[in-house]
Amino acid sequence: MARITARLRDYLVGEALGNLVGFGAGVAAHTLLKQFFVKKSLFNAWGLFSKRTAVSKDTLSWLEIGLTVLVGFVVFELVRWAYRQVRPARPTAPTPPPAP
C-alpha cells in the first residue's frame, strides 16, 4: 500500500508541476504576443496609427490560442522529461527465481 501511495504521489507531483509551469509559460507567451500584435479596431483606425502590427480579430485570436497551447505543451513536456530524469522511477520488487 505504501508503494502505491508513493507512486501516486510522485505521479501527481510530476503532473502538477508540469501543468503549473506549462500554464505559466502559456500565459507568458500570450503576454509576449500582445506586445507585438494588436487587433484592428476603430480606436487605432484599423491599424493605421498603431505602433504594433495590426491583425484582424480572428487572426489575433488564433495566434493567441495556437501560441499559448504550443508553448504550454512544449514546456509541460520538458518539465515532465526533466522530472523523470531527476527522479527516476522506483525499482519494482525483485521477482523470485523460478522453482527447479
Coordinates of N, CA and C in Angstrom, one line a residue:
M1 N 0.8 -1.2 0.0 CA 0.0 0.0 0.0 C 0.9 1.3 0.0
A2 N 2.0 1.2 0.7 CA 2.8 2.4 0.8 C 3.5 2.6 -0.5
R3 N 3.8 1.6 -1.3 CA 4.4 1.7 -2.6 C 3.4 2.4 -3.6
I4 N 2.1 2.0 -3.5 CA 1.1 2.6 -4.3 C 0.9 4.1 -4.0
T5 N 0.9 4.4 -2.8 CA 0.7 5.9 -2.4 C 2.0 6.7 -2.8
A6 N 3.2 6.1 -2.7 CA 4.4 6.8 -3.1 C 4.3 7.0 -4.6
R7 N 3.9 6.0 -5.4 CA 3.9 6.1 -6.8 C 2.8 7.1 -7.2
L8 N 1.7 7.1 -6.5 CA 0.6 8.1 -6.8 C 1.1 9.5 -6.5
R9 N 1.7 9.7 -5.4 CA 2.2 11.0 -5.0 C 3.3 11.5 -6.1
D10 N 4.2 10.6 -6.5 CA 5.2 11.0 -7.5 C 4.5 11.4 -8.8
Y11 N 3.5 10.7 -9.2 CA 2.8 11.0 -10.4 C 2.0 12.3 -10.3
L12 N 1.3 12.5 -9.2 CA 0.6 13.8 -9.0 C 1.5 15.0 -8.9
V13 N 2.6 14.8 -8.2 CA 3.6 15.9 -8.1 C 4.2 16.3 -9.5
G14 N 4.6 15.2 -10.2 CA 5.1 15.5 -11.6 C 4.1 16.1 -12.5
E15 N 2.9 15.6 -12.5 CA 1.8 16.2 -13.4 C 1.5 17.7 -12.9
A16 N 1.4 17.9 -11.6 CA 1.0 19.2 -11.2 C 2.1 20.2 -11.5
L17 N 3.3 19.8 -11.3 CA 4.5 20.7 -11.6 C 4.5 21.0 -13.1
G18 N 4.4 20.0 -13.9 CA 4.4 20.2 -15.3 C 3.2 21.1 -15.8
N19 N 2.0 20.8 -15.3 CA 0.9 21.6 -15.6 C 1.1 23.1 -15.2
L20 N 1.5 23.3 -14.0 CA 1.7 24.7 -13.5 C 2.7 25.4 -14.3
V21 N 3.9 24.8 -14.5 CA 4.9 25.5 -15.3 C 4.5 25.7 -16.8
G22 N 3.8 24.7 -17.3 CA 3.3 24.8 -18.7 C 2.2 25.9 -18.8
F23 N 1.4 26.0 -17.8 CA 0.4 27.1 -17.8 C 1.1 28.5 -17.7
G24 N 2.0 28.6 -16.8 CA 2.8 29.8 -16.7 C 3.5 30.2 -18.0
A25 N 4.1 29.3 -18.7 CA 4.7 29.6 -19.9 C 3.7 30.0 -21.0
G26 N 2.5 29.4 -21.0 CA 1.5 29.7 -22.0 C 1.0 31.2 -21.7
V27 N 0.8 31.5 -20.5 CA 0.4 32.9 -20.1 C 1.5 33.9 -20.5
A28 N 2.8 33.5 -20.3 CA 3.9 34.4 -20.7 C 3.9 34.6 -22.2
A29 N 3.7 33.5 -22.9 CA 3.7 33.6 -24.4 C 2.5 34.5 -24.9
H30 N 1.4 34.4 -24.2 CA 0.2 35.2 -24.6 C 0.6 36.7 -24.3
T31 N 1.2 37.0 -23.2 CA 1.6 38.4 -22.9 C 2.6 38.9 -23.9
L32 N 3.6 38.1 -24.2 CA 4.6 38.5 -25.2 C 3.9 38.7 -26.6
L33 N 3.0 37.9 -26.9 CA 2.3 38.1 -28.2 C 1.5 39.4 -28.2
K34 N 0.9 39.8 -27.1 CA 0.2 41.1 -27.0 C 1.1 42.3 -27.1
Q35 N 2.4 42.1 -26.9 CA 3.3 43.2 -27.0 C 3.7 43.5 -28.5
F36 N 3.5 42.6 -29.3 CA 3.9 42.7 -30.7 C 2.7 42.9 -31.7
F37 N 1.5 42.4 -31.3 CA 0.4 42.5 -32.2 C -0.8 43.2 -31.5
V38 N -1.7 43.8 -32.3 CA -2.9 44.4 -31.8 C -4.0 44.2 -32.8
K39 N -5.2 44.1 -32.3 CA -6.3 43.8 -33.3 C -6.7 45.1 -33.9
K40 N -7.2 45.0 -35.1 CA -7.7 46.2 -35.8 C -9.0 46.6 -35.2
S41 N -9.1 47.9 -35.0 CA -10.4 48.4 -34.4 C -10.5 49.9 -34.8
L42 N -11.6 50.5 -34.4 CA -11.9 51.9 -34.6 C -10.9 52.8 -33.8
F43 N -10.5 52.3 -32.6 CA -9.6 53.2 -31.8 C -8.2 53.4 -32.3
N44 N -7.7 52.4 -33.2 CA -6.4 52.6 -33.8 C -6.6 52.8 -35.3
A45 N -7.7 53.2 -35.8 CA -8.0 53.5 -37.2 C -7.7 52.2 -38.0
W46 N -8.1 51.1 -37.5 CA -7.9 49.8 -38.2 C -6.4 49.5 -38.5
G47 N -5.6 50.0 -37.6 CA -4.2 49.7 -37.7 C -3.3 50.7 -38.4
L48 N -3.9 51.8 -38.8 CA -3.1 52.9 -39.5 C -2.3 53.6 -38.5
F49 N -2.7 53.8 -37.3 CA -2.0 54.6 -36.3 C -1.4 53.8 -35.2
S50 N -1.4 52.5 -35.4 CA -0.8 51.6 -34.4 C 0.7 51.4 -34.5
K51 N 1.4 51.4 -33.4 CA 2.9 51.1 -33.5 C 3.2 49.7 -33.6
R52 N 2.2 48.8 -33.2 CA 2.4 47.4 -33.3 C 1.7 46.9 -34.6
T53 N 2.0 45.7 -35.0 CA 1.4 45.1 -36.2 C 0.0 44.8 -35.9
A54 N -0.9 45.3 -36.8 CA -2.3 45.2 -36.6 C -2.8 44.0 -37.4
V55 N -3.6 43.1 -36.8 CA -4.2 42.0 -37.5 C -5.6 41.9 -37.1
S56 N -6.4 41.2 -37.9 CA -7.8 41.1 -37.6 C -8.1 40.4 -36.3
K57 N -9.3 40.5 -35.8 CA -9.7 39.9 -34.5 C -9.5 38.4 -34.6
D58 N -10.0 37.8 -35.6 CA -9.9 36.3 -35.8 C -8.5 35.8 -35.8
T59 N -7.7 36.5 -36.6 CA -6.2 36.2 -36.7 C -5.5 36.3 -35.4
L60 N -5.8 37.3 -34.6 CA -5.2 37.5 -33.3 C -5.6 36.4 -32.4
S61 N -6.9 36.1 -32.4 CA -7.4 35.0 -31.6 C -6.8 33.7 -31.9
W62 N -6.6 33.4 -33.1 CA -6.0 32.1 -33.5 C -4.5 32.1 -33.1
L63 N -3.8 33.3 -33.3 CA -2.4 33.4 -32.9 C -2.3 33.1 -31.4
E64 N -3.2 33.8 -30.6 CA -3.1 33.6 -29.1 C -3.3 32.2 -28.7
I65 N -4.4 31.6 -29.3 CA -4.7 30.2 -28.9 C -3.6 29.2 -29.3
G66 N -3.1 29.4 -30.5 CA -2.1 28.5 -31.1 C -0.8 28.6 -30.3
L67 N -0.3 29.8 -30.2 CA 1.0 30.0 -29.5 C 0.9 29.6 -28.0
T68 N -0.2 29.9 -27.4 CA -0.3 29.6 -25.9 C -0.3 28.1 -25.8
V69 N -1.1 27.4 -26.6 CA -1.2 25.9 -26.5 C 0.2 25.3 -26.8
L70 N 0.8 25.7 -27.9 CA 2.0 25.1 -28.3 C 3.2 25.3 -27.3
V71 N 3.3 26.6 -26.9 CA 4.4 26.8 -25.9 C 4.1 26.1 -24.6
G72 N 2.8 26.2 -24.1 CA 2.5 25.5 -22.9 C 2.7 24.0 -22.9
F73 N 2.4 23.4 -24.1 CA 2.6 21.9 -24.2 C 4.1 21.6 -24.3
V74 N 4.9 22.3 -25.0 CA 6.3 22.1 -25.1 C 7.0 22.2 -23.7
V75 N 6.6 23.2 -23.0 CA 7.2 23.4 -21.7 C 6.7 22.3 -20.7
F76 N 5.4 21.9 -20.8 CA 4.9 20.9 -20.0 C 5.7 19.6 -20.2
E77 N 5.9 19.2 -21.5 CA 6.6 18.0 -21.8 C 8.1 18.1 -21.3
L78 N 8.7 19.2 -21.5 CA 10.1 19.4 -21.0 C 10.2 19.2 -19.5
V79 N 9.2 19.8 -18.8 CA 9.2 19.6 -17.3 C 9.0 18.2 -16.9
R80 N 8.1 17.5 -17.6 CA 7.9 16.1 -17.3 C 9.1 15.3 -17.6
W81 N 9.8 15.6 -18.7 CA 11.0 14.8 -19.0 C 12.1 15.1 -18.0
A82 N 12.3 16.4 -17.6 CA 13.3 16.7 -16.6 C 13.0 16.1 -15.2
Y83 N 11.7 16.0 -14.9 CA 11.3 15.4 -13.6 C 11.7 13.9 -13.6
R84 N 11.4 13.3 -14.7 CA 11.8 11.9 -14.8 C 13.3 11.6 -14.8
Q85 N 14.0 12.6 -15.3 CA 15.5 12.4 -15.3 C 16.1 12.6 -13.9
V86 N 15.5 13.6 -13.2 CA 16.0 13.9 -11.8 C 15.5 12.8 -10.9
R87 N 14.3 12.4 -11.0 CA 13.7 11.4 -10.1 C 13.2 10.2 -10.9
P88 N 14.1 9.2 -11.1 CA 13.8 8.1 -12.0 C 12.7 7.2 -11.2
A89 N 12.1 6.4 -12.0 CA 11.0 5.5 -11.5 C 11.6 4.6 -10.4
R90 N 10.8 4.3 -9.4 CA 11.3 3.4 -8.3 C 11.4 2.0 -8.8
P91 N 12.4 1.3 -8.4 CA 12.5 -0.1 -8.8 C 11.4 -0.9 -8.3
T92 N 11.0 -1.9 -9.1 CA 10.0 -2.8 -8.6 C 10.6 -3.9 -7.7
A93 N 9.8 -4.6 -7.0 CA 10.3 -5.6 -6.1 C 10.9 -6.8 -7.0
P94 N 12.0 -7.3 -6.6 CA 12.6 -8.4 -7.4 C 11.7 -9.6 -7.4
T95 N 11.6 -10.2 -8.6 CA 10.8 -11.5 -8.7 C 11.7 -12.7 -8.2
P96 N 11.0 -13.6 -7.6 CA 11.7 -14.7 -7.1 C 12.2 -15.6 -8.3
P97 N 13.3 -16.3 -8.1 CA 13.8 -17.2 -9.2 C 12.8 -18.3 -9.4
P98 N 12.7 -18.9 -10.6 CA 11.7 -20.0 -10.8 C 12.2 -21.2 -10.1
A99 N 11.2 -22.0 -9.6 CA 11.4 -23.2 -8.9 C 12.0 -24.3 -9.9
P100 N 13.0 -25.0 -9.4 CA 13.5 -26.1 -10.3 C 12.6 -27.2 -10.5

